[in-house]
mmCIF file of C-alpha atoms and ligand atoms in Angstrom:
data_model
loop_
_atom_site.group_PDB
_atom_site.id
_atom_site.type_symbol
_atom_site.label_atom_id
_atom_site.label_comp_id
_atom_site.label_asym_id
_atom_site.label_seq_id
_atom_site.Cartn_x
_atom_site.Cartn_y
_atom_site.Cartn_z
ATOM 1 C CA UNK A 9 42.290 -63.165 7.000
ATOM 2 C CA UNK A 10 42.963 -61.931 10.540
ATOM 3 C CA UNK A 11 44.725 -64.437 12.738
ATOM 4 C CA UNK A 12 42.674 -65.951 15.627
ATOM 5 C CA UNK A 13 43.255 -64.257 18.973
ATOM 6 C CA UNK A 14 44.449 -66.461 21.813
ATOM 7 C CA UNK A 15 45.660 -66.013 25.377
ATOM 8 C CA UNK A 16 48.679 -68.058 26.530
ATOM 9 C CA UNK A 17 48.916 -67.981 30.309
ATOM 10 C CA UNK A 18 52.762 -68.177 30.525
ATOM 11 C CA UNK A 19 55.829 -68.215 28.305
ATOM 12 C CA UNK A 20 56.035 -71.825 27.104
ATOM 13 C CA UNK A 21 59.131 -73.439 25.522
ATOM 14 C CA UNK A 22 60.091 -72.075 22.125
ATOM 15 C CA UNK A 23 58.958 -74.846 19.742
ATOM 16 C CA UNK A 24 55.373 -74.500 20.979
ATOM 17 C CA UNK A 25 55.451 -70.746 21.382
ATOM 18 C CA UNK A 26 56.795 -70.217 17.854
ATOM 19 C CA UNK A 27 54.002 -72.349 16.410
ATOM 20 C CA UNK A 28 51.338 -70.465 18.355
ATOM 21 C CA UNK A 29 52.755 -67.061 17.443
ATOM 22 C CA UNK A 30 52.992 -68.035 13.793
ATOM 23 C CA UNK A 31 49.359 -69.109 13.512
ATOM 24 C CA UNK A 32 47.693 -66.778 16.020
ATOM 25 C CA UNK A 33 47.578 -63.275 17.329
ATOM 26 C CA UNK A 34 48.782 -64.393 20.737
ATOM 27 C CA UNK A 35 48.930 -62.488 23.974
ATOM 28 C CA UNK A 36 51.439 -64.312 26.172
ATOM 29 C CA UNK A 37 51.449 -63.647 29.923
ATOM 30 C CA UNK A 38 55.073 -62.631 30.532
ATOM 31 C CA UNK A 39 55.381 -62.981 34.320
ATOM 32 C CA UNK A 40 56.908 -65.806 36.346
ATOM 33 C CA UNK A 41 53.734 -66.126 38.431
ATOM 34 C CA UNK A 42 50.404 -67.044 36.824
ATOM 35 C CA UNK A 43 47.886 -64.303 36.031
ATOM 36 C CA UNK A 44 45.506 -63.599 38.916
ATOM 37 C CA UNK A 45 41.939 -64.756 38.550
ATOM 38 C CA UNK A 46 40.847 -61.188 37.806
ATOM 39 C CA UNK A 47 43.549 -60.755 35.159
ATOM 40 C CA UNK A 48 42.709 -64.098 33.594
ATOM 41 C CA UNK A 49 39.028 -63.162 33.340
ATOM 42 C CA UNK A 50 39.991 -59.918 31.670
ATOM 43 C CA UNK A 51 42.685 -61.281 29.330
ATOM 44 C CA UNK A 52 40.527 -64.031 27.840
ATOM 45 C CA UNK A 53 37.824 -61.606 26.692
ATOM 46 C CA UNK A 54 37.133 -62.161 23.007
ATOM 47 C CA UNK A 55 39.744 -64.895 22.439
ATOM 48 C CA UNK A 56 39.133 -68.001 20.339
ATOM 49 C CA UNK A 57 41.649 -70.112 22.212
ATOM 50 C CA UNK A 58 43.240 -70.422 25.650
ATOM 51 C CA UNK A 59 46.548 -72.193 26.221
ATOM 52 C CA UNK A 60 46.637 -72.830 29.966
ATOM 53 C CA UNK A 61 48.968 -74.314 32.561
ATOM 54 C CA UNK A 62 48.082 -76.538 35.500
ATOM 55 C CA UNK A 63 48.272 -73.444 37.723
ATOM 56 C CA UNK A 64 45.304 -71.794 35.980
ATOM 57 C CA UNK A 65 41.796 -72.678 37.060
ATOM 58 C CA UNK A 66 39.694 -72.724 33.906
ATOM 59 C CA UNK A 67 36.009 -73.030 34.729
ATOM 60 C CA UNK A 68 32.707 -71.925 33.238
ATOM 61 C CA UNK A 69 33.240 -68.357 34.458
ATOM 62 C CA UNK A 70 36.494 -68.095 32.487
ATOM 63 C CA UNK A 71 34.841 -69.650 29.422
ATOM 64 C CA UNK A 72 31.942 -67.204 29.652
ATOM 65 C CA UNK A 73 34.326 -64.295 30.193
ATOM 66 C CA UNK A 74 36.007 -65.324 26.927
ATOM 67 C CA UNK A 75 32.675 -65.406 25.116
ATOM 68 C CA UNK A 76 30.783 -67.685 22.712
ATOM 69 C CA UNK A 77 33.555 -67.544 20.071
ATOM 70 C CA UNK A 78 35.867 -69.574 22.366
ATOM 71 C CA UNK A 79 36.762 -72.671 20.329
ATOM 72 C CA UNK A 80 39.421 -74.524 22.294
ATOM 73 C CA UNK A 81 41.230 -74.862 25.619
ATOM 74 C CA UNK A 82 44.635 -76.486 25.445
ATOM 75 C CA UNK A 83 46.351 -77.477 28.677
ATOM 76 C CA UNK A 84 50.151 -77.654 28.774
ATOM 77 C CA UNK A 85 50.030 -80.802 30.964
ATOM 78 C CA UNK A 86 48.772 -84.344 30.878
ATOM 79 C CA UNK A 87 46.783 -83.751 34.096
ATOM 80 C CA UNK A 88 43.725 -81.560 33.638
ATOM 81 C CA UNK A 89 42.202 -81.290 37.116
ATOM 82 C CA UNK A 90 42.671 -77.488 36.845
ATOM 83 C CA UNK A 91 40.004 -77.441 34.137
ATOM 84 C CA UNK A 92 36.331 -77.976 34.881
ATOM 85 C CA UNK A 93 35.864 -80.265 31.907
ATOM 86 C CA UNK A 94 32.058 -80.636 32.243
ATOM 87 C CA UNK A 95 31.798 -76.836 31.922
ATOM 88 C CA UNK A 96 33.758 -77.018 28.660
ATOM 89 C CA UNK A 97 31.752 -79.973 27.388
ATOM 90 C CA UNK A 98 28.482 -78.179 28.144
ATOM 91 C CA UNK A 99 29.735 -75.331 25.941
ATOM 92 C CA UNK A 100 30.994 -77.774 23.247
ATOM 93 C CA UNK A 101 34.566 -76.636 23.772
ATOM 94 C CA UNK A 102 37.210 -79.340 23.269
ATOM 95 C CA UNK A 103 39.934 -79.527 25.919
ATOM 96 C CA UNK A 104 43.409 -80.742 24.964
ATOM 97 C CA UNK A 105 46.181 -82.256 27.094
ATOM 98 C CA UNK A 106 49.670 -83.677 26.514
ATOM 99 C CA UNK A 107 49.743 -87.413 27.293
ATOM 100 C CA UNK A 108 52.491 -89.877 26.368
ATOM 101 C CA UNK A 109 55.413 -87.549 25.851
ATOM 102 C CA UNK A 110 56.143 -86.978 29.535
ATOM 103 C CA UNK A 111 55.871 -90.633 30.549
ATOM 104 C CA UNK A 112 59.601 -91.389 30.600
ATOM 105 C CA UNK A 113 60.687 -88.151 32.251
ATOM 106 C CA UNK A 114 58.068 -88.602 34.976
ATOM 107 C CA UNK A 115 58.931 -92.262 35.518
ATOM 108 C CA UNK A 116 62.634 -91.359 35.691
ATOM 109 C CA UNK A 117 61.880 -88.790 38.359
ATOM 110 C CA UNK A 118 59.601 -91.113 40.337
ATOM 111 C CA UNK A 119 62.491 -93.569 40.408
ATOM 112 C CA UNK A 120 64.908 -90.804 41.349
ATOM 113 C CA UNK A 121 62.693 -90.044 44.346
ATOM 114 C CA UNK A 122 62.368 -93.718 45.316
ATOM 115 C CA UNK A 123 66.158 -93.993 45.358
ATOM 116 C CA UNK A 124 66.760 -90.632 47.002
ATOM 117 C CA UNK A 125 64.225 -91.203 49.801
ATOM 118 C CA UNK A 126 65.121 -94.881 50.270
ATOM 119 C CA UNK A 127 68.874 -94.155 50.433
ATOM 120 C CA UNK A 128 68.485 -90.832 52.293
ATOM 121 C CA UNK A 129 70.347 -88.811 49.690
ATOM 122 C CA UNK A 130 69.176 -85.330 50.688
ATOM 123 C CA UNK A 131 69.709 -86.033 54.378
ATOM 124 C CA UNK A 132 73.202 -87.360 53.609
ATOM 125 C CA UNK A 133 74.135 -84.289 51.561
ATOM 126 C CA UNK A 134 72.946 -82.079 54.408
ATOM 127 C CA UNK A 135 74.961 -84.163 56.888
ATOM 128 C CA UNK A 136 78.120 -83.392 54.913
ATOM 129 C CA UNK A 137 77.270 -79.673 54.524
ATOM 130 C CA UNK A 138 76.605 -79.429 58.259
ATOM 131 C CA UNK A 139 80.132 -80.703 59.006
ATOM 132 C CA UNK A 140 78.791 -83.816 60.715
ATOM 133 C CA UNK A 141 80.855 -86.255 58.571
ATOM 134 C CA UNK A 142 83.591 -87.258 61.025
ATOM 135 C CA UNK A 143 84.427 -90.758 59.799
ATOM 136 C CA UNK A 144 83.093 -93.790 57.929
ATOM 137 C CA UNK A 145 80.615 -95.458 60.262
ATOM 138 C CA UNK A 146 79.102 -98.940 59.952
ATOM 139 C CA UNK A 147 75.643 -97.707 60.904
ATOM 140 C CA UNK A 148 75.649 -94.185 59.509
ATOM 141 C CA UNK A 149 72.646 -93.160 57.372
ATOM 142 C CA UNK A 150 71.413 -96.684 56.709
ATOM 143 C CA UNK A 151 68.723 -96.886 54.071
ATOM 144 C CA UNK A 152 66.484 -99.331 52.240
ATOM 145 C CA UNK A 153 67.486 -102.210 49.951
ATOM 146 C CA UNK A 154 66.048 -102.389 46.443
ATOM 147 C CA UNK A 155 66.969 -105.834 45.076
ATOM 148 C CA UNK A 156 64.228 -108.250 46.054
ATOM 149 C CA UNK A 157 62.049 -105.512 47.555
ATOM 150 C CA UNK A 158 58.417 -105.107 46.532
ATOM 151 C CA UNK A 159 57.389 -101.962 44.673
ATOM 152 C CA UNK A 160 53.653 -101.206 44.847
ATOM 153 C CA UNK A 161 52.265 -99.002 42.085
ATOM 154 C CA UNK A 162 48.979 -97.263 42.749
ATOM 155 C CA UNK A 163 47.811 -96.731 39.176
ATOM 156 C CA UNK A 164 49.019 -98.806 36.235
ATOM 157 C CA UNK A 165 48.654 -96.439 33.310
ATOM 158 C CA UNK A 166 51.459 -95.225 31.074
ATOM 159 C CA UNK A 167 53.612 -93.775 33.863
ATOM 160 C CA UNK A 168 53.019 -96.611 36.332
ATOM 161 C CA UNK A 169 54.083 -99.116 33.646
ATOM 162 C CA UNK A 170 57.199 -97.096 32.832
ATOM 163 C CA UNK A 171 58.158 -97.145 36.527
ATOM 164 C CA UNK A 172 57.630 -100.935 36.577
ATOM 165 C CA UNK A 173 60.088 -101.298 33.667
ATOM 166 C CA UNK A 174 62.714 -99.346 35.578
ATOM 167 C CA UNK A 175 62.117 -101.487 38.680
ATOM 168 C CA UNK A 176 62.934 -104.623 36.660
ATOM 169 C CA UNK A 177 66.504 -103.336 36.310
ATOM 170 C CA UNK A 178 66.710 -103.139 40.092
ATOM 171 C CA UNK A 179 65.427 -106.728 40.392
ATOM 172 C CA UNK A 180 62.392 -105.619 42.356
ATOM 173 C CA UNK A 181 59.091 -107.452 42.549
ATOM 174 C CA UNK A 182 56.338 -105.183 41.230
ATOM 175 C CA UNK A 183 52.668 -105.261 42.179
ATOM 176 C CA UNK A 184 49.969 -102.799 41.228
ATOM 177 C CA UNK A 185 46.512 -101.700 42.309
ATOM 178 C CA UNK A 186 44.344 -100.183 39.611
ATOM 179 C CA UNK A 187 40.667 -101.087 39.270
ATOM 180 C CA UNK A 188 40.743 -99.987 35.616
ATOM 181 C CA UNK A 189 43.879 -101.843 34.450
ATOM 182 C CA UNK A 190 44.822 -105.449 33.804
ATOM 183 C CA UNK A 191 48.201 -107.181 33.844
ATOM 184 C CA UNK A 192 50.331 -106.466 30.794
ATOM 185 C CA UNK A 193 52.193 -109.421 29.238
ATOM 186 C CA UNK A 194 55.059 -107.054 28.306
ATOM 187 C CA UNK A 195 55.631 -105.943 31.898
ATOM 188 C CA UNK A 196 56.496 -108.006 34.946
ATOM 189 C CA UNK A 197 53.933 -106.699 37.432
ATOM 190 C CA UNK A 198 51.242 -108.557 39.309
ATOM 191 C CA UNK A 199 47.775 -107.108 39.926
ATOM 192 C CA UNK A 200 46.430 -107.070 43.489
ATOM 193 C CA UNK A 201 42.784 -106.612 44.282
ATOM 194 C CA UNK A 202 42.824 -103.922 46.930
ATOM 195 C CA UNK A 203 44.825 -100.921 47.985
ATOM 196 C CA UNK A 204 45.174 -102.457 51.435
ATOM 197 C CA UNK A 205 46.753 -105.607 49.989
ATOM 198 C CA UNK A 206 49.189 -103.469 48.011
ATOM 199 C CA UNK A 207 50.142 -101.306 50.991
ATOM 200 C CA UNK A 208 50.609 -104.251 53.330
ATOM 201 C CA UNK A 209 52.975 -106.004 50.889
ATOM 202 C CA UNK A 210 55.001 -103.078 49.541
ATOM 203 C CA UNK A 211 58.427 -101.865 50.634
ATOM 204 C CA UNK A 212 58.067 -98.921 48.227
ATOM 205 C CA UNK A 213 54.812 -97.301 47.120
ATOM 206 C CA UNK A 214 54.631 -94.981 44.124
ATOM 207 C CA UNK A 215 51.446 -93.072 43.225
ATOM 208 C CA UNK A 216 50.367 -92.730 39.580
ATOM 209 C CA UNK A 217 46.663 -91.900 39.679
ATOM 210 C CA UNK A 218 44.838 -88.882 38.284
ATOM 211 C CA UNK A 219 43.209 -86.619 40.862
ATOM 212 C CA UNK A 220 39.460 -87.114 41.091
ATOM 213 C CA UNK A 221 36.822 -87.680 43.769
ATOM 214 C CA UNK A 222 37.863 -91.296 44.270
ATOM 215 C CA UNK A 223 41.599 -90.565 44.619
ATOM 216 C CA UNK A 224 41.504 -87.423 46.788
ATOM 217 C CA UNK A 225 43.203 -88.349 50.107
ATOM 218 C CA UNK A 226 43.548 -91.955 48.965
ATOM 219 C CA UNK A 227 46.625 -91.993 51.184
ATOM 220 C CA UNK A 228 45.310 -90.983 54.598
ATOM 221 C CA UNK A 229 45.676 -91.947 58.265
ATOM 222 C CA UNK A 230 43.959 -95.292 57.685
ATOM 223 C CA UNK A 231 45.882 -96.288 54.566
ATOM 224 C CA UNK A 232 49.199 -95.025 55.949
ATOM 225 C CA UNK A 233 48.643 -97.344 58.913
ATOM 226 C CA UNK A 234 48.477 -100.250 56.449
ATOM 227 C CA UNK A 235 52.019 -99.544 55.215
ATOM 228 C CA UNK A 236 55.124 -101.240 56.590
ATOM 229 C CA UNK A 237 57.138 -99.206 59.124
ATOM 230 C CA UNK A 238 60.078 -99.592 56.711
ATOM 231 C CA UNK A 239 58.104 -98.395 53.672
ATOM 232 C CA UNK A 240 58.922 -95.476 51.394
ATOM 233 C CA UNK A 241 56.131 -93.444 49.739
ATOM 234 C CA UNK A 242 56.582 -91.400 46.558
ATOM 235 C CA UNK A 243 54.000 -89.073 45.003
ATOM 236 C CA UNK A 244 54.515 -87.716 41.489
ATOM 237 C CA UNK A 245 50.764 -87.666 40.706
ATOM 238 C CA UNK A 246 48.845 -84.801 42.317
ATOM 239 C CA UNK A 247 49.266 -83.343 45.815
ATOM 240 C CA UNK A 248 45.722 -83.899 47.106
ATOM 241 C CA UNK A 249 46.015 -87.675 46.554
ATOM 242 C CA UNK A 250 47.867 -87.624 49.890
ATOM 243 C CA UNK A 251 46.441 -86.269 53.150
ATOM 244 C CA UNK A 252 49.514 -84.299 54.134
ATOM 245 C CA UNK A 253 48.582 -83.913 57.811
ATOM 246 C CA UNK A 254 48.335 -87.672 58.109
ATOM 247 C CA UNK A 255 51.608 -88.070 56.223
ATOM 248 C CA UNK A 256 53.325 -85.590 58.543
ATOM 249 C CA UNK A 257 52.205 -87.574 61.590
ATOM 250 C CA UNK A 258 53.245 -90.912 60.074
ATOM 251 C CA UNK A 259 56.720 -89.614 59.170
ATOM 252 C CA UNK A 260 57.236 -87.756 62.430
ATOM 253 C CA UNK A 261 56.289 -90.803 64.487
ATOM 254 C CA UNK A 262 58.358 -93.018 62.138
ATOM 255 C CA UNK A 263 55.339 -95.142 61.298
ATOM 256 C CA UNK A 264 56.742 -95.216 57.772
ATOM 257 C CA UNK A 265 60.432 -94.853 56.912
ATOM 258 C CA UNK A 266 60.478 -92.007 54.407
ATOM 259 C CA UNK A 267 58.575 -90.191 51.679
ATOM 260 C CA UNK A 268 59.225 -87.963 48.696
ATOM 261 C CA UNK A 269 56.685 -85.622 47.152
ATOM 262 C CA UNK A 270 57.032 -83.931 43.780
ATOM 263 C CA UNK A 271 53.496 -82.610 44.160
ATOM 264 C CA UNK A 272 51.926 -81.012 47.204
ATOM 265 C CA UNK A 273 48.694 -79.454 48.392
ATOM 266 C CA UNK A 274 48.837 -76.507 48.037
ATOM 267 C CA UNK A 275 51.477 -75.701 45.461
ATOM 268 C CA UNK A 276 53.798 -74.083 46.176
ATOM 269 C CA UNK A 277 54.149 -75.564 49.658
ATOM 270 C CA UNK A 278 54.507 -72.627 52.093
ATOM 271 C CA UNK A 279 58.093 -72.362 53.377
ATOM 272 C CA UNK A 280 56.805 -72.626 56.967
ATOM 273 C CA UNK A 281 54.994 -75.924 56.309
ATOM 274 C CA UNK A 282 55.742 -78.427 59.129
ATOM 275 C CA UNK A 283 56.475 -80.983 56.399
ATOM 276 C CA UNK A 284 59.691 -79.130 55.625
ATOM 277 C CA UNK A 285 61.000 -79.771 59.143
ATOM 278 C CA UNK A 286 61.132 -83.540 58.575
ATOM 279 C CA UNK A 287 64.449 -85.255 57.812
ATOM 280 C CA UNK A 288 62.705 -88.257 56.305
ATOM 281 C CA UNK A 289 60.777 -86.283 53.679
ATOM 282 C CA UNK A 290 61.999 -84.863 50.377
ATOM 283 C CA UNK A 291 59.866 -82.229 48.662
ATOM 284 C CA UNK A 292 60.534 -81.235 45.035
ATOM 285 C CA UNK A 293 58.737 -78.356 43.261
ATOM 286 C CA UNK A 294 56.608 -80.362 40.772
ATOM 287 C CA UNK A 295 59.419 -81.041 38.308
ATOM 288 C CA UNK A 296 58.899 -84.676 37.305
ATOM 289 C CA UNK A 297 58.353 -83.718 33.649
ATOM 290 C CA UNK A 298 61.028 -81.014 33.723
ATOM 291 C CA UNK A 299 63.548 -82.354 31.238
ATOM 292 C CA UNK A 300 64.475 -80.106 28.312
ATOM 293 C CA UNK A 301 63.195 -82.347 25.506
ATOM 294 C CA UNK A 302 60.036 -83.299 27.369
ATOM 295 C CA UNK A 303 59.027 -79.704 28.026
ATOM 296 C CA UNK A 304 59.714 -78.805 24.365
ATOM 297 C CA UNK A 305 57.478 -81.673 23.269
ATOM 298 C CA UNK A 306 54.749 -80.710 25.737
ATOM 299 C CA UNK A 307 54.746 -77.136 24.413
ATOM 300 C CA UNK A 308 54.609 -78.380 20.844
ATOM 301 C CA UNK A 309 51.699 -80.714 21.517
ATOM 302 C CA UNK A 310 49.831 -78.031 23.470
ATOM 303 C CA UNK A 311 50.296 -75.701 20.468
ATOM 304 C CA UNK A 312 49.125 -78.413 18.047
ATOM 305 C CA UNK A 313 46.000 -79.030 20.143
ATOM 306 C CA UNK A 314 45.297 -75.298 20.249
ATOM 307 C CA UNK A 315 45.715 -74.813 16.507
ATOM 308 C CA UNK A 316 43.628 -77.864 15.617
ATOM 309 C CA UNK A 317 40.809 -76.482 17.772
ATOM 310 C CA UNK A 318 41.088 -73.052 16.158
ATOM 311 C CA UNK A 319 40.837 -74.656 12.720
ATOM 312 C CA UNK A 320 37.760 -76.610 13.823
ATOM 313 C CA UNK A 321 39.696 -79.886 13.510
ATOM 314 C CA UNK A 322 39.722 -82.714 16.022
ATOM 315 C CA UNK A 323 42.403 -82.166 18.675
ATOM 316 C CA UNK A 324 45.312 -84.660 18.540
ATOM 317 C CA UNK A 325 44.648 -85.289 22.263
ATOM 318 C CA UNK A 326 41.215 -84.381 23.522
ATOM 319 C CA UNK A 327 40.000 -85.199 27.047
ATOM 320 C CA UNK A 328 36.305 -84.650 26.239
ATOM 321 C CA UNK A 329 35.824 -86.299 22.816
ATOM 322 C CA UNK A 330 32.086 -86.361 23.474
ATOM 323 C CA UNK A 331 32.021 -82.757 22.177
ATOM 324 C CA UNK A 332 32.452 -84.234 18.700
ATOM 325 C CA UNK A 333 29.482 -86.574 18.912
ATOM 326 C CA UNK A 334 26.842 -83.985 19.722
HETATM 327 C C1 DGY B 13 51.308 -82.917 34.117
HETATM 328 O O1 DGY B 13 51.582 -82.755 32.913
HETATM 329 O O2 DGY B 13 50.164 -83.187 34.489
HETATM 330 C C2 DGY B 13 52.421 -82.815 35.099
HETATM 331 O O3 DGY B 13 51.989 -82.814 36.404
HETATM 332 C C3 DGY B 13 53.293 -81.611 34.836
HETATM 333 O O4 DGY B 13 54.033 -81.895 33.743
#
């Protein structure tokens, strides 16, 4: 029996890649940068499966370029806003993602950013490198306090809850805003009824929402104005959840204390972006899930989703399970 042909849009970590290459006739895009749209449309022709990254836009045109034999799309990410899921559902193609396994790594990094922005770590390191460290000073590089401070989580899913657990160790009070989630008896976090209430009360705000029409620019000029002037904002969700122009103005005019973004709009952030001129902003290159074991597990799960779809089996993690009920 010939092996099913698949296109893998980048070299993924070995445990997943080995599984894919064992089961499939796989073409793996070898470059550091993603395939161009034109290349993607050409490379998927005739494949039964696509293993994509969050940098690849997979819409109906890509699915049609592949052809009617396309059986599965497996995304190497928990987020799937790069895939036009209704287009896949209309073609009865299951779409896989990688939830759960990156929760801890992402929560660790969100907390890293809360600490780094609140305590001005990057600015302090630069201060030393610039030769500005002349002596110990009572008021040099003062930052935020954590014990007793209020952490506001926008989104109380797996990652939001994992951040709340970490905050308990710092003796913080945790509140959350999430219209789809209730309080969890296992986690010390209190639900508030509006984003405004959360922003007005929080000393730290961490974003953990998916990107969709209701969360695009959720943090904007109006909502930034509801934050405390001492507040710290962290985004490890998706770049477009924050209106970056409004954030730039708020940071520049010191209407909030500091921010840290692991995700931006666009990605990568152009090196001449005005955001990069701000001392009170840290920008990381979308690495919240970038720990060795986590990326191995993501690759493995993406491979398992792909192979299940090729075999006609239910994907271990499917974002459009309605394809199975038709
Ligand atoms: C995801 O999986 O959605 C993250 O943004 C990247 O790991």
